[in-house]
XYZ file of C-alpha atoms in Angstrom:
264
model
C -1.737 -18.862 -19.431
C -3.534 -19.699 -22.679
C -3.921 -16.840 -25.140
C -7.421 -17.007 -26.594
C -7.909 -17.339 -30.377
C -8.402 -14.071 -32.241
C -11.754 -12.523 -31.391
C -12.380 -14.633 -28.299
C -12.221 -12.770 -24.992
C -13.216 -13.473 -21.436
C -16.337 -11.390 -22.010
C -17.647 -14.096 -24.317
C -17.742 -16.478 -21.349
C -19.832 -14.281 -19.056
C -23.266 -15.641 -18.339
C -26.025 -13.055 -18.303
C -24.313 -10.636 -15.949
C -24.559 -7.533 -18.126
C -21.177 -5.820 -18.383
C -17.759 -7.125 -17.465
C -17.546 -4.342 -14.874
C -20.681 -5.691 -13.221
C -19.065 -9.103 -13.145
C -16.015 -7.698 -11.355
C -18.247 -6.196 -8.668
C -20.055 -9.520 -8.262
C -16.745 -11.373 -7.954
C -15.516 -8.938 -5.286
C -18.734 -9.430 -3.310
C -18.382 -13.220 -3.537
C -14.772 -13.059 -2.382
C -15.693 -11.019 0.701
C -18.552 -13.384 1.527
C -16.372 -16.496 1.133
C -13.580 -15.155 3.331
C -16.089 -14.115 5.987
C -17.489 -17.651 5.998
C -13.977 -19.132 6.191
C -13.183 -17.008 9.234
C -16.417 -17.802 11.059
C -16.847 -21.534 10.531
C -15.607 -24.032 13.095
C -15.599 -26.893 10.568
C -12.183 -27.414 8.994
C -13.452 -28.859 5.701
C -15.846 -25.954 5.212
C -13.080 -23.454 5.917
C -10.825 -25.141 3.376
C -13.496 -24.996 0.676
C -14.346 -21.345 1.347
C -10.690 -20.238 1.267
C -9.899 -22.193 -1.889
C -12.851 -20.702 -3.713
C -12.010 -17.171 -2.577
C -8.391 -17.407 -3.750
C -9.347 -18.754 -7.145
C -11.815 -15.926 -7.631
C -9.136 -13.392 -6.657
C -6.811 -14.687 -9.358
C -9.558 -14.728 -11.986
C -10.524 -11.212 -10.953
C -7.073 -10.036 -12.022
C -7.515 -11.635 -15.444
C -10.947 -10.073 -15.912
C -9.566 -6.644 -14.970
C -6.733 -7.076 -17.504
C -9.293 -7.819 -20.215
C -11.134 -4.598 -19.400
C -7.917 -2.597 -19.476
C -6.795 -4.148 -22.768
C -10.143 -3.341 -24.399
C -10.096 0.248 -23.158
C -13.182 -0.209 -20.952
C -11.181 0.407 -17.804
C -8.336 2.780 -17.025
C -5.051 1.264 -15.963
C -4.580 1.183 -12.186
C -1.919 3.318 -10.601
C 0.891 1.722 -8.612
C 0.416 2.175 -4.873
C 2.068 1.063 -1.660
C 0.370 0.058 1.568
C 2.281 0.159 4.825
C 1.621 -2.637 7.317
C 2.867 -2.471 10.897
C 3.623 -5.562 12.963
C 4.039 -5.528 16.735
C 4.274 -8.124 19.471
C 5.500 -11.660 19.766
C 4.960 -12.739 16.165
C 6.184 -9.519 14.536
C 9.484 -11.116 13.511
C 7.835 -13.772 11.348
C 5.053 -11.691 9.786
C 7.220 -9.984 7.123
C 8.204 -13.468 5.945
C 4.541 -14.514 6.040
C 3.677 -11.539 3.802
C 6.571 -12.221 1.417
C 5.710 -15.903 0.978
C 2.116 -15.006 0.198
C 3.168 -12.247 -2.226
C 5.378 -14.654 -4.170
C 2.433 -17.016 -4.532
C 0.024 -14.210 -5.480
C 2.269 -12.643 -8.112
C 2.821 -9.023 -9.218
C 3.305 -7.823 -5.630
C 6.587 -6.523 -4.223
C 7.223 -6.516 -0.474
C 9.808 -4.347 1.300
C 10.490 -4.435 5.020
C 12.203 -2.405 7.704
C 12.602 -2.348 11.471
C 10.557 0.036 13.577
C 11.794 2.252 16.389
C 10.174 0.113 19.096
C 11.103 -3.342 20.299
C 9.450 -6.083 18.233
C 8.109 -3.559 15.733
C 8.504 -4.199 11.999
C 7.038 -2.621 8.884
C 6.281 -4.060 5.464
C 5.396 -2.134 2.335
C 3.081 -3.971 -0.059
C 3.590 -2.483 -3.526
C 1.678 -3.165 -6.736
C -1.197 -2.009 -8.875
C -4.016 -0.690 -6.730
C -6.631 -3.390 -7.358
C -4.040 -6.135 -6.839
C -2.804 -4.568 -3.592
C -6.357 -4.261 -2.262
C -7.102 -7.876 -3.122
C -3.808 -9.124 -1.692
C -4.229 -7.281 1.613
C -7.779 -8.621 1.911
C -6.466 -12.173 1.528
C -3.531 -11.532 3.863
C -5.833 -10.179 6.580
C -8.056 -13.238 6.360
C -5.178 -15.739 6.359
C -3.523 -14.006 9.307
C -6.743 -14.408 11.284
C -7.047 -18.033 10.167
C -3.447 -18.678 11.246
C -4.197 -17.454 14.772
C -7.294 -19.666 14.977
C -5.291 -22.638 13.710
C -2.528 -21.887 16.227
C -5.032 -21.882 19.088
C -6.325 -25.297 17.996
C -2.728 -26.573 17.711
C -1.893 -25.342 21.209
C -4.960 -27.035 22.649
C -4.155 -30.281 20.831
C -0.570 -30.219 22.165
C -1.410 -28.866 25.624
C 0.226 -31.774 27.447
C 3.445 -31.462 25.458
C 3.530 -27.690 25.959
C 2.892 -28.010 29.701
C 6.432 -29.281 30.315
C 8.049 -26.849 27.874
C 9.668 -23.742 29.180
C 8.205 -20.396 28.188
C 10.929 -19.854 25.574
C 10.517 -23.164 23.697
C 6.716 -22.821 23.763
C 6.983 -19.366 22.209
C 9.408 -20.604 19.548
C 7.009 -23.425 18.708
C 4.092 -20.994 18.297
C 6.159 -18.585 16.210
C 7.345 -21.445 14.003
C 3.734 -22.527 13.548
C 2.777 -19.089 12.153
C 5.829 -19.116 9.884
C 5.012 -22.584 8.558
C 1.379 -21.623 8.001
C 2.383 -18.633 5.854
C 4.946 -20.632 3.900
C 2.450 -23.345 3.010
C -0.286 -20.834 2.066
C 2.158 -19.070 -0.257
C 3.159 -22.349 -1.908
C -0.457 -23.401 -2.392
C -1.385 -19.999 -3.793
C 1.483 -20.137 -6.291
C 0.394 -23.591 -7.454
C -3.177 -22.339 -7.796
C -2.086 -19.231 -9.735
C -0.176 -21.330 -12.253
C -3.141 -23.640 -12.679
C -5.608 -20.787 -13.174
C -3.286 -19.104 -15.687
C -2.985 -22.364 -17.619
C -6.742 -22.922 -17.693
C -8.124 -19.416 -18.263
C -8.104 -18.252 -21.920
C -7.176 -14.581 -22.265
C -6.871 -12.206 -25.190
C -3.429 -11.248 -26.463
C -3.982 -7.727 -25.152
C -4.787 -8.905 -21.635
C -1.800 -11.264 -21.657
C 0.418 -8.269 -22.469
C -1.134 -6.204 -19.648
C -0.408 -8.988 -17.159
C 3.138 -9.582 -18.448
C 4.064 -5.899 -18.098
C 2.923 -5.507 -14.489
C 5.995 -6.695 -12.581
C 8.543 -4.766 -14.705
C 6.528 -1.585 -14.111
C 6.385 -2.281 -10.364
C 10.156 -2.889 -10.274
C 10.789 0.414 -12.046
C 8.458 2.258 -9.631
C 10.244 0.750 -6.622
C 13.650 1.827 -7.943
C 12.346 5.370 -8.286
C 10.675 5.591 -4.864
C 12.736 3.424 -2.511
C 16.360 2.847 -1.669
C 16.386 -0.926 -1.662
C 19.041 -2.603 0.460
C 19.644 -6.227 1.250
C 18.465 -6.867 4.810
C 20.990 -8.310 7.200
C 20.433 -11.971 7.902
C 19.080 -12.722 11.334
C 19.408 -16.060 13.109
C 16.052 -17.036 14.543
C 15.358 -20.120 16.608
C 12.762 -22.424 15.118
C 10.706 -25.375 16.257
C 10.301 -28.324 13.892
C 7.015 -29.412 15.479
C 5.645 -25.881 15.351
C 6.623 -25.256 11.729
C 5.380 -28.678 10.634
C 2.066 -28.068 12.382
C 1.789 -24.629 10.780
C 2.490 -25.972 7.299
C -0.140 -28.666 7.788
C -2.694 -26.063 8.885
C -1.689 -23.832 5.965
C -2.293 -26.754 3.636
C -5.890 -26.764 4.854
C -6.393 -22.983 4.797
C -9.109 -21.645 2.529
C -7.640 -20.034 -0.587
C -10.954 -19.535 -2.379
C -11.038 -22.010 -5.296
C -13.986 -24.214 -6.237
C -15.265 -26.499 -3.521
C -15.053 -29.529 -5.804
C -11.349 -28.981 -6.399
C -10.554 -27.580 -2.977
C -8.800 -24.423 -4.143
C -9.417 -20.934 -2.868
C -9.445 -17.693 -4.724
C -9.834 -14.075 -3.932
């Protein structure tokens, strides 16, 4: 992240949009529109461009919000947690999907626990409210994209899957979802580092961003009893995970179309 020279803030770069707050609202609207397009298109290249642009906007949105907070134009967000419930055949891999994406997104902590039903798991997404809302919006879109990509993968490998038993076919599909999430998280982390390196921010905003994770960690220690989850051996399919990672590589993260990155 580049700290802007004294007196230069992100507001100086806004182009005729009125206030910075108005710009944040415009960015949120663009993110929603881009993700909706990514979910509805049947053209892979279009989906990639929409997702990349949406993800990039999400990351820049966090920087803009930090500028507002540092200047006193916006109150600091409160730390919140959002509970997500996972059921069904892919429930075992979704907490990992969420965690991989959170690592790439930054300033989000994920906790998990088993439910009381078979194949039921819970994840808590914890962070500052605006970040949590943005992260869950991206997660929801990428989960839907992963299911669409899985369907295309299954159709492409229909002959191979026809001689598989039910168990191996399920493992392959589950591994696909896992690989998709892993690759999306890696791409998002690379994009975040690039955006932070390119976007000039004021010293005040840089401090706001740097203090987020320590505050989240302190909040978690005060609200949750954190234990190390027991390791669980889970069968995996190389072809499924490889296919999922390849599809995740193409998923729309919301960056600019010319550079193929997606942002929220």
